[in-house]
Structure formats: C-alpha cells, structure tokens
C-alpha cells in the first residue's frame, strides 16, 4: 500500500498495459511494429538472397567485365553508415528524454535524428546522381538499372532501403512536431519507443546491406 | 484501514486507545500519500522515486515493470563505440590490398555484420529488456533467412568442389 504514490505516478499516462504472461508490458503498438518489421526483414532477406543467388551463379562479378561498371565508393558509404549509427544514438537519447519527461531534449534529439535521415538521403542522391559534383555519380559512370544483375540488385536493394529512410525521416519529423506540442509528456513515451524500433531497424538493415552489397 | 480501527474502538473499551492511535496513523499515512501523489503528478514521474522511503531498489524495480526498463546512457555509448570500431574494422578487412584470402574476408565481414545488427537489436531496440517469448518472436524469423542463406552457400560451395 505504501507504494501507491509511486505506482500512481508511474502509471500516469496511457503507457500502462496489463502484464501479459508471455509478452510482459509490451504494448499493442510495440508488438504491431515488430510484426511489421519482421515482415519487412523477410522482404529485405528476399532481396539479399536474390542478390546472393545471382552473384553465386555468375562466373565473374561484375557479371560482364566488358561493361566497365564503376566500383562502389567504400569510404563515402562507410561515412553514410557512420551517419546512420549516429542517428540511432540520437534516437535512443530521444527515447531516454521521453522516459524522463524532458520535452525540450526529446524534440532536440528527434530533430537531430530526422536530420541524420535527411543527410543520408542527400548522400544517396550524391552516390547515384552526383548532385554535389555536377552529375558525376554511379549512373553517369555506367551503373545503369537494367544493365546487369549487379546494377539491378544494387539499385533495387538500396532504393528500397532509401524508401525506408525517407519514410523514417517523415515519421521522425511528424513525431518531433507532436513532441513539441506536448503530446508525449508525462511519461507517455510508448509512441517514441515504437518510432525508435522503426528507426533502429532501418539502421540494422543498412548495416547488412553495406556489408553484403558494398564490402563483400 | 482507518474504518477497521474505528469499529474496534467502539467494541472494546480497553483496546480503544491503541486502536484509535492506529486509525490516526492510518489517516496520517493516507494524507501523506495524497500529498506525494499530487506532487508526483505535478512534477512528473522522475521526482516520485526519491519520495518513496522503502528503498529505491523496489521503486526502480517497479519502474522497470511499468515502463520496460530504466535508461542507461553509458551502455548506449559503449554500444556506439563498438559499432563504430566494427565498421572501421570491416572497411579495413574489405581492402583487397591486404592480401587476405577472400573466404576469410567473407567470413569475417559476415560475422561482424551479424554482430553489429544483433547489438542494434539487443540494446537499441531494447530486446534486452523484453520477455523471453518476445525475444524468440524476433529471433526466430530473423534467423530463418540466415539459415536459408547458409544452406545456399554450402550448396554452391559443394557444387564448386565437383
């Protein structure tokens, strides 16, 4: 009975769920996001497996050396990887701020995370189209969609990931605005945790894409 | 609690004094709790913990039960450091100028990528604080395509030896 005050304070806000014997305090939103992410993971797995099968079945890689396809810029994409990892850190810090009911820090960290996503998209545009150096990107250098199995798997997988980053950046921006409006004060951080799950997943997938498509 | 004390005091004369005392104590406690409640409501959850006299461990255990987990920033930064170090190591290992056998490079890179992805899932996606069933719900579908990839790679390697 003596813990009533604490109990009440911590149950303030709509984050309290009945304690499920299997899933504990996981909210419906959290489990829903995980179901979506697992289906998404299998989609990415399908793309990466298709790439592995095409590459494994080819005598050389790139499949046609006569096409003189460009090599991928490893230092540049390693920097993009680092950028996504940094945005994952600002995301966990945003969640920590939400847990502590610190609206100012929550908005700051969510905005930084969204900025990281936007910069990643700029980086991808630079890689494809060379938007910052006069169109001198992979496409101009001869990596054409439809040109080879290497070009096809590269563009399909990285643009699908890029679409996730774009979605995440929009999602982050909306949540940053809602946070600034005070929608996630008072210990109501479940929605921020669900957002975090999505964003970290985008980072997790990029870690795998970077290794399999760029480094191997 | 207070009502029970009052009933007892009405029933037996010699027990009235301590019972009344208990009832006063109960009322006092209730009012303290109401105060704490109001204060906690005003200042948010963070301030409510120190109010609790019966040990912060119990309070934080409750906090963990209600909201998943306490925040550990130090752990987040350690994970960040490991992710950064592994990324650098991957880029170095992938450099063909080093002259390491491609098969070893492949195993090293895949191992490090899986380690990095697992770190993100376990620490940043808070699987660490989830129940065992939740962990399995995530781990099994994630591991299935990896297992399928392993079968495909083994099959391709076997075909090459023939």
Short mmCIF file of C-alpha atoms in Angstrom, two decimals:
data_model
loop_
_atom_site.label_atom_id
_atom_site.label_comp_id
_atom_site.label_asym_id
_atom_site.label_seq_id
_atom_site.Cartn_x
_atom_site.Cartn_y
_atom_site.Cartn_z
CA UNK A 1 0.00 0.00 0.00
CA UNK A 2 2.90 2.33 0.74
CA UNK A 3 3.88 2.24 -2.92
CA UNK A 4 0.54 3.66 -4.09
CA UNK A 5 2.01 7.11 -4.71
CA UNK A 6 4.86 5.79 -6.81
CA UNK A 7 2.59 3.35 -8.60
CA UNK A 8 0.19 6.08 -9.47
CA UNK A 9 2.88 8.45 -10.65
CA UNK A 10 4.40 5.83 -12.94
CA UNK A 11 1.07 4.73 -14.30
CA UNK A 12 0.19 8.26 -15.21
CA UNK A 13 -0.29 8.48 -18.96
CA UNK A 14 -1.58 5.80 -21.28
CA UNK A 15 1.54 3.59 -21.25
CA UNK A 16 0.29 1.08 -18.70
CA UNK A 17 -0.71 -2.28 -20.09
CA UNK A 18 -1.83 -5.42 -18.31
CA UNK A 19 1.10 -7.69 -17.60
CA UNK A 20 0.84 -10.45 -20.21
CA UNK A 21 2.39 -13.75 -19.07
CA UNK A 22 4.31 -14.02 -22.38
CA UNK A 23 4.81 -10.50 -23.67
CA UNK A 24 5.09 -8.66 -20.35
CA UNK A 25 4.33 -4.96 -20.62
CA UNK A 26 4.81 -4.76 -24.39
CA UNK A 27 2.08 -2.50 -25.79
CA UNK A 28 -0.10 -3.41 -28.76
CA UNK A 29 1.68 -0.68 -30.74
CA UNK A 30 5.07 -2.16 -29.96
CA UNK A 31 4.05 -5.70 -30.93
CA UNK A 32 2.36 -4.33 -34.07
CA UNK A 33 5.54 -2.51 -35.09
CA UNK A 34 7.58 -5.68 -34.50
CA UNK A 35 5.20 -7.69 -36.72
CA UNK A 36 5.63 -5.09 -39.47
CA UNK A 37 9.42 -5.03 -39.02
CA UNK A 38 9.67 -8.82 -39.19
CA UNK A 39 7.70 -8.89 -42.44
CA UNK A 40 9.95 -6.09 -43.69
CA UNK A 41 13.03 -8.04 -42.61
CA UNK A 42 11.87 -11.01 -44.68
CA UNK A 43 11.39 -8.71 -47.70
CA UNK A 44 14.95 -7.44 -47.34
CA UNK A 45 16.10 -11.02 -46.82
CA UNK A 46 14.42 -11.96 -50.11
CA UNK A 47 16.26 -9.16 -51.93
CA UNK A 48 19.60 -10.09 -50.38
CA UNK A 49 19.09 -13.79 -51.13
CA UNK A 50 18.21 -12.98 -54.76
CA UNK A 51 21.45 -10.99 -54.91
CA UNK A 52 23.39 -13.89 -53.36
CA UNK A 53 21.92 -16.41 -55.82
CA UNK A 54 22.60 -14.18 -58.87
CA UNK A 55 26.13 -13.44 -57.68
CA UNK A 56 26.81 -17.08 -56.75
CA UNK A 57 25.59 -18.23 -60.15
CA UNK A 58 27.82 -15.82 -62.06
CA UNK A 59 31.35 -16.82 -63.08
CA UNK A 60 32.64 -13.28 -62.57
CA UNK A 61 31.41 -10.33 -60.54
CA UNK A 62 30.60 -7.85 -62.06
CA UNK A 63 28.97 -10.38 -64.40
CA UNK A 64 30.09 -8.67 -67.61
CA UNK A 65 33.58 -7.09 -67.31
CA UNK A 66 33.15 -5.56 -70.79
CA UNK A 67 30.55 -3.13 -69.36
CA UNK A 68 33.24 -1.45 -67.19
CA UNK A 69 30.82 -0.84 -64.35
CA UNK A 70 32.16 1.51 -61.65
CA UNK A 71 33.27 0.26 -58.23
CA UNK A 72 31.24 1.45 -55.22
CA UNK A 73 32.71 4.28 -53.15
CA UNK A 74 33.52 2.45 -49.90
CA UNK A 75 34.82 5.41 -47.81
CA UNK A 76 31.78 7.50 -48.78
CA UNK A 77 29.23 4.78 -47.94
CA UNK A 78 31.16 3.93 -44.76
CA UNK A 79 30.60 7.58 -43.77
CA UNK A 80 26.87 7.14 -44.52
CA UNK A 81 26.88 4.02 -42.32
CA UNK A 82 28.50 6.03 -39.53
CA UNK A 83 25.85 8.72 -40.01
CA UNK A 84 23.02 6.18 -39.54
CA UNK A 85 24.71 4.73 -36.44
CA UNK A 86 24.95 8.27 -35.01
CA UNK A 87 21.26 8.83 -35.76
CA UNK A 88 20.48 5.62 -33.85
CA UNK A 89 22.31 7.07 -30.84
CA UNK A 90 20.31 10.32 -31.02
CA UNK A 91 17.17 8.15 -31.28
CA UNK A 92 17.90 6.23 -28.06
CA UNK A 93 18.72 9.55 -26.38
CA UNK A 94 15.36 10.92 -27.60
CA UNK A 95 13.62 7.90 -26.06
CA UNK A 96 15.58 8.41 -22.82
CA UNK A 97 14.42 12.05 -22.76
CA UNK A 98 10.82 10.89 -23.31
CA UNK A 99 11.10 8.42 -20.40
CA UNK A 100 12.31 11.26 -18.20
CA UNK A 101 9.58 13.61 -19.43
CA UNK A 102 12.10 16.12 -20.83
CA UNK A 103 10.19 17.63 -23.74
CA UNK A 104 12.95 20.02 -24.85
CA UNK A 105 15.58 17.29 -25.15
CA UNK A 106 13.07 14.94 -26.78
CA UNK A 107 12.35 17.47 -29.54
CA UNK A 108 16.07 18.25 -29.96
CA UNK A 109 17.12 14.62 -30.30
CA UNK A 110 14.22 13.71 -32.61
CA UNK A 111 15.12 16.66 -34.84
CA UNK A 112 18.78 15.58 -34.90
CA UNK A 113 17.70 12.04 -35.83
CA UNK A 114 15.50 13.37 -38.65
CA UNK A 115 18.44 15.49 -39.82
CA UNK A 116 20.58 12.35 -39.92
CA UNK A 117 17.96 10.66 -42.11
CA UNK A 118 17.78 13.67 -44.45
CA UNK A 119 21.58 13.79 -44.75
CA UNK A 120 21.64 10.07 -45.55
CA UNK A 121 19.16 10.65 -48.39
CA UNK A 122 21.33 13.51 -49.70
CA UNK A 123 24.29 11.11 -49.54
CA UNK A 124 22.38 8.51 -51.53
CA UNK A 125 21.39 11.12 -54.15
CA UNK A 126 25.05 12.13 -54.36
CA UNK A 127 26.06 8.49 -54.82
CA UNK A 128 23.51 7.81 -57.59
CA UNK A 129 23.31 11.14 -59.39
CA UNK A 130 26.32 13.13 -58.15
CA UNK A 131 24.10 16.06 -57.14
CA UNK A 132 27.03 17.84 -55.47
CA UNK A 133 29.63 17.36 -58.20
CA UNK A 134 27.94 18.06 -61.49
CA UNK A 135 26.08 14.77 -62.02
CA UNK A 136 29.20 12.66 -61.63
CA UNK A 137 27.52 9.72 -59.84
CA UNK A 138 27.32 5.95 -60.27
CA UNK A 139 24.71 6.23 -63.04
CA UNK A 140 26.85 8.55 -65.14
CA UNK A 141 29.82 6.26 -64.59
CA UNK A 142 27.89 3.43 -66.22
CA UNK A 143 25.97 1.61 -63.49
CA UNK A 144 22.59 1.50 -65.25
CA UNK A 145 19.41 -0.10 -63.94
CA UNK A 146 18.68 -3.00 -66.28
CA UNK A 147 22.30 -3.09 -67.38
CA UNK A 148 23.44 -6.08 -65.36
CA UNK A 149 22.47 -8.30 -62.43
CA UNK A 150 24.92 -6.29 -60.29
CA UNK A 151 23.29 -2.97 -61.20
CA UNK A 152 19.78 -4.38 -60.76
CA UNK A 153 20.34 -5.93 -57.33
CA UNK A 154 22.23 -2.82 -56.21
CA UNK A 155 19.51 -0.36 -57.22
CA UNK A 156 16.56 -2.46 -56.10
CA UNK A 157 18.03 -3.11 -52.64
CA UNK A 158 19.46 0.36 -51.94
CA UNK A 159 16.42 2.28 -53.23
CA UNK A 160 14.13 0.03 -51.17
CA UNK A 161 16.26 0.89 -48.14
CA UNK A 162 16.27 4.56 -49.18
CA UNK A 163 12.46 4.48 -49.27
CA UNK A 164 12.58 3.30 -45.65
CA UNK A 165 14.90 6.16 -44.71
CA UNK A 166 12.56 8.64 -46.42
CA UNK A 167 9.55 7.17 -44.58
CA UNK A 168 11.52 7.27 -41.32
CA UNK A 169 12.56 10.89 -41.84
CA UNK A 170 8.91 11.91 -42.39
CA UNK A 171 7.81 9.78 -39.39
CA UNK A 172 10.55 11.40 -37.22
CA UNK A 173 9.57 14.90 -38.34
CA UNK A 174 5.89 14.32 -37.53
CA UNK A 175 6.81 12.90 -34.12
CA UNK A 176 9.18 15.81 -33.41
CA UNK A 177 6.34 18.25 -34.13
CA UNK A 178 3.89 16.25 -31.97
CA UNK A 179 6.50 16.13 -29.18
CA UNK A 180 6.92 19.90 -29.38
CA UNK A 181 3.13 20.14 -28.95
CA UNK A 182 3.47 18.21 -25.71
CA UNK A 183 1.76 15.01 -26.87
CA UNK A 184 4.42 12.79 -25.26
CA UNK A 185 4.88 14.49 -21.89
CA UNK A 186 4.09 12.95 -18.56
CA UNK A 187 5.81 9.62 -19.13
CA UNK A 188 3.85 8.86 -22.29
CA UNK A 189 6.80 7.50 -24.24
CA UNK A 190 5.33 4.38 -25.83
CA UNK A 191 4.90 6.09 -29.22
CA UNK A 192 8.53 7.25 -29.09
CA UNK A 193 9.68 3.70 -28.38
CA UNK A 194 7.68 2.40 -31.38
CA UNK A 195 9.23 5.13 -33.57
CA UNK A 196 12.65 4.09 -32.24
CA UNK A 197 12.03 0.46 -33.20
CA UNK A 198 11.37 1.53 -36.80
CA UNK A 199 14.38 3.82 -36.99
CA UNK A 200 16.84 1.34 -35.46
CA UNK A 201 15.57 -1.30 -37.86
CA UNK A 202 16.42 0.97 -40.80
CA UNK A 203 19.94 1.25 -39.32
CA UNK A 204 20.14 -2.52 -38.73
CA UNK A 205 19.19 -3.30 -42.34
CA UNK A 206 21.71 -0.78 -43.66
CA UNK A 207 24.48 -2.48 -41.63
CA UNK A 208 23.69 -5.71 -43.50
CA UNK A 209 23.23 -4.05 -46.92
CA UNK A 210 26.52 -2.16 -46.52
CA UNK A 211 28.39 -5.38 -45.75
CA UNK A 212 26.78 -7.65 -48.34
CA UNK A 213 26.45 -5.27 -51.30
CA UNK A 214 29.33 -2.84 -50.82
CA UNK A 215 32.06 -4.64 -48.87
CA UNK A 216 31.85 -8.27 -49.97
CA UNK B 1 -7.74 0.57 7.47
CA UNK B 2 -8.99 3.61 9.38
CA UNK B 3 -12.55 2.27 9.41
CA UNK B 4 -11.45 -1.05 10.88
CA UNK B 5 -9.68 0.83 13.71
CA UNK B 6 -12.83 2.82 14.49
CA UNK B 7 -15.00 -0.29 14.65
CA UNK B 8 -12.63 -1.92 17.10
CA UNK B 9 -12.52 1.15 19.32
CA UNK B 10 -16.31 1.09 19.54
CA UNK B 11 -16.37 -2.58 20.57
CA UNK B 12 -13.80 -2.91 23.40
CA UNK B 13 -13.10 -0.16 25.90
CA UNK B 14 -9.51 -1.06 26.94
CA UNK B 15 -8.46 -1.55 23.34
CA UNK B 16 -9.85 1.83 22.30
CA UNK B 17 -6.64 3.85 22.82
CA UNK B 18 -4.24 1.86 20.62
CA UNK B 19 -6.95 1.28 18.02
CA UNK B 20 -7.66 4.99 17.84
CA UNK B 21 -3.94 5.61 17.56
CA UNK B 22 -3.78 3.16 14.64
CA UNK B 23 -6.69 4.90 12.98
CA UNK B 24 -4.96 8.28 13.32
CA UNK B 25 -1.78 6.75 11.93
CA UNK B 26 -3.73 5.37 9.01
CA UNK B 27 -5.27 8.72 8.25
CA UNK B 28 -1.92 10.45 8.52
CA UNK B 29 -0.36 7.96 6.14
CA UNK B 30 -3.19 8.37 3.67
CA UNK B 31 -2.79 12.14 3.69
CA UNK B 32 0.97 11.82 3.16
CA UNK B 33 0.26 9.58 0.24
CA UNK B 34 -2.20 12.02 -1.25
CA UNK B 35 0.45 14.73 -0.92
CA UNK B 36 3.02 12.55 -2.61
CA UNK B 37 0.54 11.72 -5.32
CA UNK B 38 -0.19 15.36 -6.04
CA UNK B 39 3.48 16.23 -6.03
CA UNK B 40 4.31 13.35 -8.33
CA UNK B 41 1.57 14.40 -10.69
CA UNK B 42 2.84 17.97 -10.76
CA UNK B 43 6.50 17.25 -11.33
CA UNK B 44 6.32 14.12 -13.41
CA UNK B 45 7.45 10.59 -12.79
CA UNK B 46 11.14 11.37 -12.21
CA UNK B 47 10.56 13.09 -8.87
CA UNK B 48 8.31 10.40 -7.44
CA UNK B 49 11.07 7.89 -6.87
CA UNK B 50 13.00 9.67 -4.09
CA UNK B 51 9.74 10.24 -2.18
CA UNK B 52 9.39 6.52 -1.63
CA UNK B 53 11.05 5.65 1.66
CA UNK B 54 11.04 1.87 1.29
CA UNK B 55 14.16 1.67 -0.81
CA UNK B 56 14.88 2.94 -4.27
CA UNK B 57 15.55 -0.58 -5.50
CA UNK B 58 11.89 -1.51 -5.05
CA UNK B 59 10.82 1.70 -6.73
CA UNK B 60 13.10 1.23 -9.71
CA UNK B 61 12.05 -2.41 -9.98
CA UNK B 62 8.51 -1.19 -10.19
CA UNK B 63 9.55 1.43 -12.70
CA UNK B 64 11.11 -1.31 -14.81
CA UNK B 65 7.94 -3.37 -14.61
CA UNK B 66 5.69 -0.49 -15.61
CA UNK B 67 7.78 1.07 -18.35
CA UNK B 68 10.01 -1.66 -19.61
CA UNK B 69 13.39 -0.57 -18.31
CA UNK B 70 15.47 2.16 -16.75
CA UNK B 71 17.59 4.36 -19.02
CA UNK B 72 21.30 3.54 -19.25
CA UNK B 73 23.09 6.14 -21.36
CA UNK B 74 26.54 4.73 -20.60
CA UNK B 75 25.51 1.43 -22.19
CA UNK B 76 24.21 3.27 -25.28
CA UNK B 77 27.57 4.99 -25.76
CA UNK B 78 29.55 1.78 -25.23
CA UNK B 79 27.42 0.09 -27.93
CA UNK B 80 28.02 3.10 -30.19
CA UNK B 81 31.78 2.74 -29.67
CA UNK B 82 31.68 -0.98 -30.54
CA UNK B 83 29.54 -0.34 -33.65
CA UNK B 84 31.96 2.36 -34.78
CA UNK B 85 35.03 0.15 -34.17
CA UNK B 86 33.47 -2.79 -36.03
CA UNK B 87 32.59 -0.56 -39.00
CA UNK B 88 36.22 0.66 -39.22
CA UNK B 89 37.47 -2.92 -38.88
CA UNK B 90 35.10 -4.07 -41.65
CA UNK B 91 36.29 -1.38 -44.07
CA UNK B 92 39.94 -2.27 -43.33
CA UNK B 93 39.32 -6.01 -43.74
CA UNK B 94 37.47 -5.46 -47.05
CA UNK B 95 40.53 -3.76 -48.56
CA UNK B 96 41.88 -6.20 -51.20
CA UNK B 97 45.38 -4.65 -50.84
CA UNK B 98 45.78 -6.55 -47.56
CA UNK B 99 46.00 -9.83 -49.47
CA UNK B 100 43.84 -11.86 -47.05
CA UNK B 101 42.08 -14.91 -48.59
CA UNK B 102 38.61 -13.94 -49.90
CA UNK B 103 36.91 -16.75 -47.98
CA UNK B 104 38.36 -15.50 -44.68
CA UNK B 105 37.40 -11.91 -45.53
CA UNK B 106 33.86 -13.12 -46.30
CA UNK B 107 33.51 -14.99 -43.02
CA UNK B 108 34.95 -12.05 -41.07
CA UNK B 109 32.69 -9.48 -42.72
CA UNK B 110 29.51 -11.55 -42.36
CA UNK B 111 30.37 -12.29 -38.71
CA UNK B 112 30.93 -8.61 -37.93
CA UNK B 113 27.76 -7.54 -39.77
CA UNK B 114 25.66 -10.03 -37.81
CA UNK B 115 27.34 -8.91 -34.57
CA UNK B 116 26.55 -5.25 -35.35
CA UNK B 117 22.94 -5.98 -36.32
CA UNK B 118 22.50 -8.01 -33.11
CA UNK B 119 23.93 -5.18 -30.99
CA UNK B 120 21.42 -2.73 -32.50
CA UNK B 121 18.54 -5.16 -31.91
CA UNK B 122 19.54 -6.17 -28.40
CA UNK B 123 20.50 -2.79 -26.93
CA UNK B 124 18.95 -0.05 -29.09
CA UNK B 125 15.70 -1.87 -29.89
CA UNK B 126 15.53 -2.83 -26.21
CA UNK B 127 15.16 -6.57 -26.77
CA UNK B 128 17.43 -6.84 -23.72
CA UNK B 129 14.53 -5.72 -21.55
CA UNK B 130 11.83 -7.77 -23.30
CA UNK B 131 10.45 -11.11 -22.20
CA UNK B 132 11.89 -14.41 -23.42
CA UNK B 133 8.87 -15.03 -25.69
CA UNK B 134 9.28 -11.55 -27.23
CA UNK B 135 13.00 -12.21 -27.86
CA UNK B 136 12.18 -15.52 -29.56
CA UNK B 137 9.36 -13.93 -31.59
CA UNK B 138 12.01 -11.66 -33.12
CA UNK B 139 14.99 -14.01 -33.21
CA UNK B 140 13.37 -16.98 -34.97
CA UNK B 141 12.01 -15.15 -38.08
CA UNK B 142 15.29 -13.19 -38.29
CA UNK B 143 17.40 -16.35 -38.13
CA UNK B 144 15.37 -18.30 -40.70
CA UNK B 145 16.58 -16.47 -43.85
CA UNK B 146 20.12 -16.51 -42.45
CA UNK B 147 19.86 -20.28 -42.14
CA UNK B 148 18.50 -20.50 -45.69
CA UNK B 149 21.45 -18.39 -46.91
CA UNK B 150 23.81 -20.78 -45.14
CA UNK B 151 22.20 -23.73 -46.95
CA UNK B 152 22.53 -21.94 -50.32
CA UNK B 153 26.19 -21.04 -49.71
CA UNK B 154 27.01 -24.60 -48.63
CA UNK B 155 25.28 -25.99 -51.70
CA UNK B 156 27.15 -23.59 -54.01
CA UNK B 157 30.46 -24.45 -52.33
CA UNK B 158 29.73 -28.19 -52.69
CA UNK B 159 28.95 -27.72 -56.42
CA UNK B 160 32.29 -25.95 -56.90
CA UNK B 161 34.18 -28.94 -55.50
CA UNK B 162 32.66 -31.32 -58.06
#
